[in-house]
Amino acid sequence: MKILIADDDPQLVRAMRITLGAHGYDVVAASDGAEAIAVAAQAKPDVVLLDLGMPRLDGVEVIQAIRGWSDAPIVVVSGRTGSADKVDALDAGADDYVTKPFQIDELLARLRALARRRGATPSDPTVAFGDVRVDLAAKAVTRAGAPVHLTPTEWRMLEFLARNPGALVTRQTLLKDIWGSEQVADTGYLRLYISQLRKKLEADPADPRHLLTEQGMGYRLVLG
């Protein structure tokens, strides 16, 4: 897998190049936004790791430019912790957001999840986590072999997460998918449905391991 690291911190780029290279990744780098777009167009990376605060063009502009011709996963790696920055990046087309400073093990796990998503094939319609199996073709859910009844809205929410395992799915994306409009306001519906899904599918709904909330951004289904 070829990874583009776009960051204006040369020490971070050097450290990540060494670490990712040691794990078998082919790494290319860019030190500003304009260079990131040029390198992405030339090298065609499988994944882009992108800082938001770069010279010449900021990260959101880079995301918008790359999304004009590429569907490669984009992971924002940034020191900006505000919800507005995260939402702007995700709405522009980023697939995930990691806040600096970060643990390299977490970043590697995110990269493995992205690799699984890109390698997934529609011929395998079953997604499993814990003792739960989600059959996307049959629209059926079992837990420890027993059928689980979901409401139509609960199913649509779970189905969307199951089709994007490991990925951060924004609240706006879920609202649009479930209710069909980008203008729908989140008045607590998503929190209600994710709570109901946890009660039905998590071993400990108060301490979920699979149906996770990314504060201020959305939700993530973690397999395993």
Coordinates of C-alpha atoms in Angstrom, one line a residue:
M1 CA 0.0 0.0 0.0
K2 CA 1.3 3.4 -1.0
I3 CA 0.8 6.2 1.5
L4 CA 1.1 10.0 1.0
I5 CA 2.1 11.9 4.1
A6 CA 1.2 15.6 3.7
D7 CA 2.6 17.6 6.6
D8 CA 4.9 20.6 7.1
D9 CA 6.6 19.1 10.1
P10 CA 9.7 17.5 8.8
Q11 CA 10.5 15.6 12.0
L12 CA 7.0 14.0 12.0
V13 CA 7.2 13.1 8.4
R14 CA 10.7 11.5 8.9
A15 CA 9.4 9.5 11.9
M16 CA 6.3 8.4 10.1
R17 CA 8.2 7.5 7.0
I18 CA 10.6 5.2 9.0
T19 CA 7.7 3.7 11.1
L20 CA 5.4 3.0 8.2
G21 CA 8.2 1.8 6.0
A22 CA 9.1 -0.7 8.7
H23 CA 5.5 -2.0 8.5
G24 CA 5.8 -2.6 4.8
Y25 CA 4.2 0.6 3.5
D26 CA 5.5 2.6 0.5
V27 CA 5.7 6.2 1.6
V28 CA 5.8 9.4 -0.4
A29 CA 5.6 12.9 1.2
A30 CA 4.6 16.5 0.6
S31 CA 5.4 19.5 2.8
D32 CA 2.6 21.9 1.7
G33 CA -0.9 21.8 0.3
A34 CA -0.1 22.5 -3.3
E35 CA 2.7 19.9 -3.3
A36 CA 0.3 17.4 -1.7
I37 CA -2.1 17.7 -4.6
A38 CA 0.7 17.4 -7.2
V39 CA 2.2 14.3 -5.5
A40 CA -1.2 12.7 -5.1
A41 CA -1.9 13.2 -8.8
Q42 CA 1.5 11.8 -9.8
A43 CA 2.0 9.0 -7.3
K44 CA -1.7 7.9 -7.0
P45 CA -1.4 6.8 -3.3
D46 CA -3.8 4.2 -1.8
V47 CA -4.2 6.4 1.3
V48 CA -3.5 10.0 2.1
L49 CA -2.5 11.1 5.6
L50 CA -3.1 14.8 5.7
D51 CA -2.5 17.7 8.1
L52 CA -5.0 20.6 8.0
G53 CA -2.7 23.5 8.8
M54 CA -0.2 23.6 5.9
P55 CA 1.3 26.4 3.8
R56 CA 0.0 27.5 0.4
L57 CA -3.3 25.5 0.6
D58 CA -4.9 24.2 3.8
G59 CA -6.0 20.7 4.3
V60 CA -9.7 21.2 3.5
E61 CA -8.7 22.7 0.1
V62 CA -6.5 19.7 -0.5
I63 CA -9.2 17.3 0.4
Q64 CA -11.6 19.0 -2.0
A65 CA -9.1 19.0 -4.8
I66 CA -8.2 15.3 -4.4
R67 CA -11.9 14.3 -4.2
G68 CA -12.4 15.8 -7.6
W69 CA -10.6 12.9 -9.2
S70 CA -9.8 10.3 -6.5
D71 CA -11.7 8.1 -4.1
A72 CA -8.5 7.1 -2.1
P73 CA -9.2 7.2 1.6
I74 CA -8.0 10.4 3.3
V75 CA -7.1 10.4 7.0
V76 CA -6.7 13.8 8.6
V77 CA -3.9 13.8 11.1
S78 CA -4.1 17.2 12.8
G79 CA -3.5 19.0 16.1
R80 CA -6.8 20.8 15.7
T81 CA -9.3 19.4 18.2
G82 CA -12.3 21.6 17.6
S83 CA -15.5 19.9 16.4
A84 CA -15.9 22.5 13.6
D85 CA -12.5 21.6 12.1
K86 CA -13.3 17.9 12.2
V87 CA -16.7 18.4 10.6
D88 CA -15.4 20.6 7.9
A89 CA -12.7 18.0 7.0
L90 CA -15.2 15.1 7.0
D91 CA -17.8 17.1 5.0
A92 CA -15.1 18.0 2.4
G93 CA -14.5 14.2 1.9
A94 CA -12.1 13.0 4.5
D95 CA -12.7 9.4 5.7
D96 CA -11.3 9.6 9.2
Y97 CA -9.7 12.0 11.7
V98 CA -6.8 11.3 14.1
T99 CA -5.8 14.0 16.6
K100 CA -2.2 14.8 17.3
P101 CA -0.4 13.6 19.4
F102 CA -1.5 10.1 18.5
Q103 CA -0.4 6.5 19.2
I104 CA 1.2 4.9 16.2
D105 CA -0.6 1.7 17.0
E106 CA -3.9 3.5 16.6
L107 CA -2.9 4.9 13.3
L108 CA -1.7 1.5 12.0
A109 CA -5.1 0.0 13.1
R110 CA -6.9 2.7 11.1
L111 CA -4.8 1.9 8.1
R112 CA -5.5 -1.8 8.4
A113 CA -9.3 -1.0 8.6
L114 CA -9.1 1.1 5.5
A115 CA -7.2 -1.8 3.7
R116 CA -10.0 -4.2 4.7
R117 CA -12.6 -1.9 3.4
R118 CA -10.9 -1.5 0.0
G119 CA -10.3 -5.2 -0.2
A120 CA -13.9 -6.1 0.7
T121 CA -16.0 -7.7 -2.0
P122 CA -19.8 -7.6 -2.4
S123 CA -19.7 -11.5 -2.8
D124 CA -19.4 -11.7 1.0
P125 CA -22.6 -10.2 2.4
T126 CA -21.9 -11.2 6.1
V127 CA -20.4 -8.8 8.6
A128 CA -19.5 -10.2 12.1
F129 CA -18.6 -8.6 15.4
G130 CA -18.6 -10.1 18.8
D131 CA -21.3 -12.8 18.7
V132 CA -23.3 -10.8 16.2
R133 CA -23.7 -11.6 12.5
V134 CA -25.2 -9.2 10.0
D135 CA -26.4 -10.7 6.8
L136 CA -26.6 -7.7 4.4
A137 CA -28.2 -9.8 1.6
A138 CA -30.9 -11.3 3.7
K139 CA -31.3 -8.2 5.9
A140 CA -31.1 -10.4 9.0
V141 CA -29.2 -10.1 12.3
T142 CA -28.4 -12.9 14.7
R143 CA -26.7 -12.8 18.1
A144 CA -25.2 -16.0 19.5
G145 CA -27.3 -17.7 16.7
A146 CA -30.6 -16.3 17.8
P147 CA -32.5 -13.8 15.5
V148 CA -32.5 -10.2 16.6
H149 CA -35.5 -8.0 15.7
L150 CA -34.6 -4.5 14.5
T151 CA -36.9 -1.7 13.5
P152 CA -36.6 -0.5 9.9
T153 CA -34.6 2.6 11.0
E154 CA -32.4 0.6 13.3
W155 CA -31.6 -1.8 10.4
R156 CA -30.8 1.1 8.0
M157 CA -28.4 2.6 10.6
L158 CA -26.7 -0.7 11.2
E159 CA -26.6 -1.6 7.6
F160 CA -24.8 1.6 6.7
L161 CA -22.2 1.1 9.4
A162 CA -21.8 -2.6 8.5
R163 CA -21.1 -1.6 4.8
N164 CA -18.3 0.7 6.1
P165 CA -16.6 -1.3 8.9
G166 CA -13.9 0.6 10.8
A167 CA -14.8 3.9 9.1
L168 CA -16.0 7.0 10.8
V169 CA -19.5 7.7 9.5
T170 CA -20.6 11.3 10.1
R171 CA -23.9 12.1 11.6
Q172 CA -24.9 14.1 8.5
T173 CA -24.2 11.1 6.3
L174 CA -26.4 8.9 8.4
L175 CA -29.2 11.5 8.6
K176 CA -29.1 11.9 4.8
D177 CA -29.1 8.1 4.2
I178 CA -31.9 7.4 6.7
W179 CA -34.2 10.3 6.1
G180 CA -33.1 11.3 2.7
S181 CA -32.2 15.0 3.2
E182 CA -29.0 16.9 4.1
Q183 CA -31.2 19.4 5.8
V184 CA -32.5 17.1 8.5
A185 CA -31.4 18.4 11.9
D186 CA -30.1 16.0 14.5
T187 CA -32.6 16.3 17.3
G188 CA -31.4 13.2 19.2
Y189 CA -32.7 10.6 16.7
L190 CA -29.3 9.1 16.0
R191 CA -28.4 8.9 19.7
L192 CA -31.6 7.2 20.4
Y193 CA -31.1 4.6 17.6
I194 CA -27.5 3.9 18.4
S195 CA -28.5 3.4 22.1
Q196 CA -31.2 0.9 21.0
L197 CA -28.7 -1.0 18.8
R198 CA -26.3 -1.2 21.7
K199 CA -28.9 -2.6 23.9
K200 CA -29.7 -5.3 21.3
L201 CA -26.2 -6.1 20.1
E202 CA -23.5 -5.1 22.7
A203 CA -22.5 -7.3 25.6
D204 CA -22.3 -4.2 27.8
P205 CA -24.4 -1.4 26.2
A206 CA -23.0 1.1 28.8
D207 CA -19.4 0.3 27.7
P208 CA -19.7 -0.6 23.9
R209 CA -16.9 -2.3 22.1
H210 CA -18.2 -2.3 18.6
L211 CA -20.8 0.5 18.1
L212 CA -18.7 3.5 19.0
T213 CA -19.4 7.2 19.2
E214 CA -16.8 9.6 17.8
Q215 CA -17.7 12.7 19.9
G216 CA -19.0 15.6 17.8
M217 CA -18.5 13.7 14.6
G218 CA -20.4 10.5 14.2
Y219 CA -20.2 6.7 14.7
R220 CA -17.9 3.8 13.9
L221 CA -18.5 0.0 13.8
V222 CA -15.5 -1.8 15.0
L223 CA -15.3 -5.5 14.1
G224 CA -13.6 -8.3 16.0

